mmCIF file of C-alpha atoms in Angstrom:
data_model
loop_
_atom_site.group_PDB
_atom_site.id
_atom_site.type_symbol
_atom_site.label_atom_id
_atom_site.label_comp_id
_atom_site.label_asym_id
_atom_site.label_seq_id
_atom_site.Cartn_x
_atom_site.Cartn_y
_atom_site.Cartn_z
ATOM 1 C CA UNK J 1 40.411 -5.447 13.792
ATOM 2 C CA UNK J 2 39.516 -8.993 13.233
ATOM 3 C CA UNK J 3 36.013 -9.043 15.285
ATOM 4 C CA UNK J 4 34.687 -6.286 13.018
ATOM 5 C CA UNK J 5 35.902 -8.384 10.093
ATOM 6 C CA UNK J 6 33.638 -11.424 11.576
ATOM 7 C CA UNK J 7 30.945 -9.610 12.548
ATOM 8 C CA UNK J 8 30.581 -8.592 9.095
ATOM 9 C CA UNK J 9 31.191 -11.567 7.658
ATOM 10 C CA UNK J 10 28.299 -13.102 10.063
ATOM 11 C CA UNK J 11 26.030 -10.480 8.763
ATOM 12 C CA UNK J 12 26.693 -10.879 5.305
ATOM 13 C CA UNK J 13 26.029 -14.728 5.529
ATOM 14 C CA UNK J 14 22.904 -14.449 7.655
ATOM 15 C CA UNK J 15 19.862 -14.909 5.884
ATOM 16 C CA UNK J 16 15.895 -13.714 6.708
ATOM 17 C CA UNK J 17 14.426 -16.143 9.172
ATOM 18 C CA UNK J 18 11.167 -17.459 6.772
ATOM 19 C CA UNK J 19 8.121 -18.308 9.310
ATOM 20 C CA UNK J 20 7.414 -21.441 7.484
ATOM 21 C CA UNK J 21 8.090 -23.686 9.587
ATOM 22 C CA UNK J 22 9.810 -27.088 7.854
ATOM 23 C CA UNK J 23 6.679 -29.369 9.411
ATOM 24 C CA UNK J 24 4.218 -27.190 8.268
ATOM 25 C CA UNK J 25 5.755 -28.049 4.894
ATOM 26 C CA UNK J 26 3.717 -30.305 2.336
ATOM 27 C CA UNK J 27 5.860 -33.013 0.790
ATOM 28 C CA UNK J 28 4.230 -32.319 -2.993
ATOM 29 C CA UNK J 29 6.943 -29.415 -4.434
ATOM 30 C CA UNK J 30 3.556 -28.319 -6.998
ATOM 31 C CA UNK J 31 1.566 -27.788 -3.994
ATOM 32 C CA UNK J 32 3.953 -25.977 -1.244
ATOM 33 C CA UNK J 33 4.458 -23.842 -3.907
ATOM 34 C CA UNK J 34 0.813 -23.129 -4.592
ATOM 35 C CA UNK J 35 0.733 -22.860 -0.569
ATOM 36 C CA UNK J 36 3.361 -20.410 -0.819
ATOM 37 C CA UNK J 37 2.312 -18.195 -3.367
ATOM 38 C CA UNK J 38 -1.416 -17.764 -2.052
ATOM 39 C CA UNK J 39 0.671 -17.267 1.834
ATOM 40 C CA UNK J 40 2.018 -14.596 0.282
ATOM 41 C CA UNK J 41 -1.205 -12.533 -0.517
ATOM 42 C CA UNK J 42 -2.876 -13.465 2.888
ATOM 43 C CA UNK J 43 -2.857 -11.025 5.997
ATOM 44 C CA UNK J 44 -1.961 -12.189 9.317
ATOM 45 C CA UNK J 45 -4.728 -10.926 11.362
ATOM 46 C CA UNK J 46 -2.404 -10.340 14.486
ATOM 47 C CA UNK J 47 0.408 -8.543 12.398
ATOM 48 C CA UNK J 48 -1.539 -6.308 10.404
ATOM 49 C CA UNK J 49 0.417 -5.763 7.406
ATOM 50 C CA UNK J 50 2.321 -8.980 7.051
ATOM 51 C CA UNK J 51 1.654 -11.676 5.073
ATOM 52 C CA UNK J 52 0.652 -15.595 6.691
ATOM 53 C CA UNK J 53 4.234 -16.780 4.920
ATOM 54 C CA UNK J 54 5.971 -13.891 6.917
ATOM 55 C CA UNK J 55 4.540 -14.192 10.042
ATOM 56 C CA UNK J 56 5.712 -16.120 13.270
ATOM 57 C CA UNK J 57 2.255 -15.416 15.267
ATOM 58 C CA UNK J 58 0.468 -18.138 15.844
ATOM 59 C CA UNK J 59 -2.766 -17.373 14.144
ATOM 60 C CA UNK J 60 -0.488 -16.720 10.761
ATOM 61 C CA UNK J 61 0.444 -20.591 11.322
ATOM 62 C CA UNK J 62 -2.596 -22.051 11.814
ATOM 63 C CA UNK J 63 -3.726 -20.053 8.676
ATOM 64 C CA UNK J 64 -0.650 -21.469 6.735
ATOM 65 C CA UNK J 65 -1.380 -24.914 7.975
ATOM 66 C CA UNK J 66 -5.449 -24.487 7.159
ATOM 67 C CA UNK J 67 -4.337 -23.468 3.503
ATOM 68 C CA UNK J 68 -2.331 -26.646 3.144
ATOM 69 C CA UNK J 69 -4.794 -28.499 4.386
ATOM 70 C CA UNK J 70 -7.412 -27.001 1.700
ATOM 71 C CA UNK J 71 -4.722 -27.406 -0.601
ATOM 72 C CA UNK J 72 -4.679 -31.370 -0.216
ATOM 73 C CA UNK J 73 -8.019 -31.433 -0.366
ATOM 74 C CA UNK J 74 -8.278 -30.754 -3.734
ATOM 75 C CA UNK J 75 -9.590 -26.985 -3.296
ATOM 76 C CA UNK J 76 -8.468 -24.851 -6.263
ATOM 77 C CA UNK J 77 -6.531 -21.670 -5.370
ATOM 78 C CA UNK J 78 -9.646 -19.387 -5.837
ATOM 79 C CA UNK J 79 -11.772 -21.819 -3.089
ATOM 80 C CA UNK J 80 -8.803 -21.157 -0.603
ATOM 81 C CA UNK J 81 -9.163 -17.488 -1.114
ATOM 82 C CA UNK J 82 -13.222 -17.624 -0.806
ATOM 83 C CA UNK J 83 -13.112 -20.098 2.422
ATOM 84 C CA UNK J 84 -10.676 -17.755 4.009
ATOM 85 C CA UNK J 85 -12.825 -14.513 3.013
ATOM 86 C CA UNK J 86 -15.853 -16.589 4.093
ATOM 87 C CA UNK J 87 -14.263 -17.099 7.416
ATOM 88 C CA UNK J 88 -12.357 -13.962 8.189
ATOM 89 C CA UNK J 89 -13.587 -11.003 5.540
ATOM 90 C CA UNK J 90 -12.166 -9.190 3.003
ATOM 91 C CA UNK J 91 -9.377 -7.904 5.432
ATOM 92 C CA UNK J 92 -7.855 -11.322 5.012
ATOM 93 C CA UNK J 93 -6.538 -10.443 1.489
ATOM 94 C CA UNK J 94 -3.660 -8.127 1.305
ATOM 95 C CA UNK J 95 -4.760 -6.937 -1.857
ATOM 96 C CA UNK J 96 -8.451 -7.046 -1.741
ATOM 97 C CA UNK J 97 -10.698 -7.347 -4.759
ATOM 98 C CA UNK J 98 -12.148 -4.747 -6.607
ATOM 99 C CA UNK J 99 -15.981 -4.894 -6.029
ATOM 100 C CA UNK J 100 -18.610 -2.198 -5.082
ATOM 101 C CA UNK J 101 -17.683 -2.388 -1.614
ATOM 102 C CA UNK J 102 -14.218 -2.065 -2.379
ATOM 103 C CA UNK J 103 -14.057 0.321 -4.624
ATOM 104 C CA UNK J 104 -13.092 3.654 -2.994
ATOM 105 C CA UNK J 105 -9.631 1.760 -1.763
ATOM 106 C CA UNK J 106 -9.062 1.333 -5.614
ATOM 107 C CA UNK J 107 -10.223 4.709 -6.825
ATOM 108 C CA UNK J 108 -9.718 7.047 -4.245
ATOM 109 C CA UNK J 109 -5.631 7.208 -4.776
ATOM 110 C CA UNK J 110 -6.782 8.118 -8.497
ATOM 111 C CA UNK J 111 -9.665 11.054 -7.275
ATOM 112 C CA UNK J 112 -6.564 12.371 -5.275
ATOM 113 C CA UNK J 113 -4.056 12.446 -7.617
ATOM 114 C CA UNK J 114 -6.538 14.434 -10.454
ATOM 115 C CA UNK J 115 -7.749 16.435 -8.153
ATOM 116 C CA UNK J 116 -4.181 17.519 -6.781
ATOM 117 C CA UNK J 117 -2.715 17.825 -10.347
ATOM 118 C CA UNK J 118 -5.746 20.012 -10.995
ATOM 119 C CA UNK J 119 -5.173 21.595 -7.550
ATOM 120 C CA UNK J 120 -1.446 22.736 -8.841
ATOM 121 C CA UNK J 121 -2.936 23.437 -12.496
ATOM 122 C CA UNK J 122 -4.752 25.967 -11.114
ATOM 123 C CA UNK J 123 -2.199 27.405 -8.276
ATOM 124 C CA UNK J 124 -0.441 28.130 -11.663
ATOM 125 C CA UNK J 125 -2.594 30.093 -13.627
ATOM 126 C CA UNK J 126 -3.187 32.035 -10.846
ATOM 127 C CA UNK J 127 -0.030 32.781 -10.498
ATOM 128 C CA UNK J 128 0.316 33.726 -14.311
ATOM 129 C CA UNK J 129 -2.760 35.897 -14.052
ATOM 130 C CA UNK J 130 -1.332 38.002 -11.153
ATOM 131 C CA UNK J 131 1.962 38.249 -12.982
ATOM 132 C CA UNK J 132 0.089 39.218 -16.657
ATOM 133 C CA UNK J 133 -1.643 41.632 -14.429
ATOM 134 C CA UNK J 134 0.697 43.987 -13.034
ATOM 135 C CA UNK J 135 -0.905 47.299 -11.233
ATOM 136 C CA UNK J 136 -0.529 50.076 -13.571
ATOM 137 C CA UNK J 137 1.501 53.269 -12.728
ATOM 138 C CA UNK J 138 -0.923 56.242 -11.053
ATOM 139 C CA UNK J 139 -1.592 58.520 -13.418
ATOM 140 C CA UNK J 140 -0.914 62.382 -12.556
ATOM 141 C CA UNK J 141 -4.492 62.881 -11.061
ATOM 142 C CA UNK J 142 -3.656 59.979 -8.939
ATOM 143 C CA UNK J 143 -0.273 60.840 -7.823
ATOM 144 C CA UNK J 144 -1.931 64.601 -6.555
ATOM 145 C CA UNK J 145 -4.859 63.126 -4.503
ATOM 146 C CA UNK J 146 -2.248 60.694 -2.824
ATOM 147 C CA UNK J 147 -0.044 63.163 -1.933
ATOM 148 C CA UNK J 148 -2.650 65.346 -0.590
ATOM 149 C CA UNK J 149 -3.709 62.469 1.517
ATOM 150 C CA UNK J 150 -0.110 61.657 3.223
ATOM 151 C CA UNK J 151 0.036 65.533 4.126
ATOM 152 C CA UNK J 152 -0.363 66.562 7.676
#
């Protein structure tokens, strides 16, 4: 009874393991943060879908550790972001920027949802129409010539 307890206990005390490694760490609070933040909306190029601050591969740290260094340098935020796309491509950027070559990843979700709202729009009316429509009973004539037809 008691080890289940623990164990729980443990796991409720246990916090995510951050990649940022405490040397890797600048000593001026305004700028780890800065670090940080812009970390956050890098990719790591090994990972895929992770961000640089997330990241224990070591590309992701040597891309941390390049934006620090940028960072001290004086860059703004916005010359970090166009060295690294310089150097690596838009693929660096977890949320890339809207431009002309990226603008079907922005619109596309949009040309999908219209097009399957207007997709179901017209599943419904259809559907209406065929209802509205019922056949109409055979008239006597009708009735005669069919059951002609379905005797032997």
């Amino acid at each position: 009874m008691r080890l289940p307890v623990l164990a729980l206990a443990v796991l409720m005390t246990a916090t995510p393991a951050l990649a940022v490694l405490p040397g890797e760490r600048l000593s001026d609070p305004r700028l780890e943060e800065r670090a940080r933040a812009l970390s956050k909306d890098l990719r790591c190029m090994v990972c895929q879908n992770q961000a640089i601050d997330d990241s224990d591969a070591p590309l992701a740290r040597d891309l941390r550790v390049l934006v620090r260094e940028r960072l001290t340098a004086g860059d703004s935020d916005r010359q970090v972001i166009d060295f690294l796309v310089a150097r690596y491509g838009e693929f660096v950027l977890l949320r890339p920027r809207f431009g002309w070559h990226t603008a079907v990843l922005w619109i596309a979700p949009l040309v999908f949802l219209v097009a399957g709202i207007a997709y179901l729009f017209v599943l419904v009316r259809r559907r209406r129409v065929a209802v509205v429509t019922a056949p109409l009973p055979l008239t006597d004539e009708e009735k005669a010539r069919l059951e002609a037809a379905l005797k032997p």
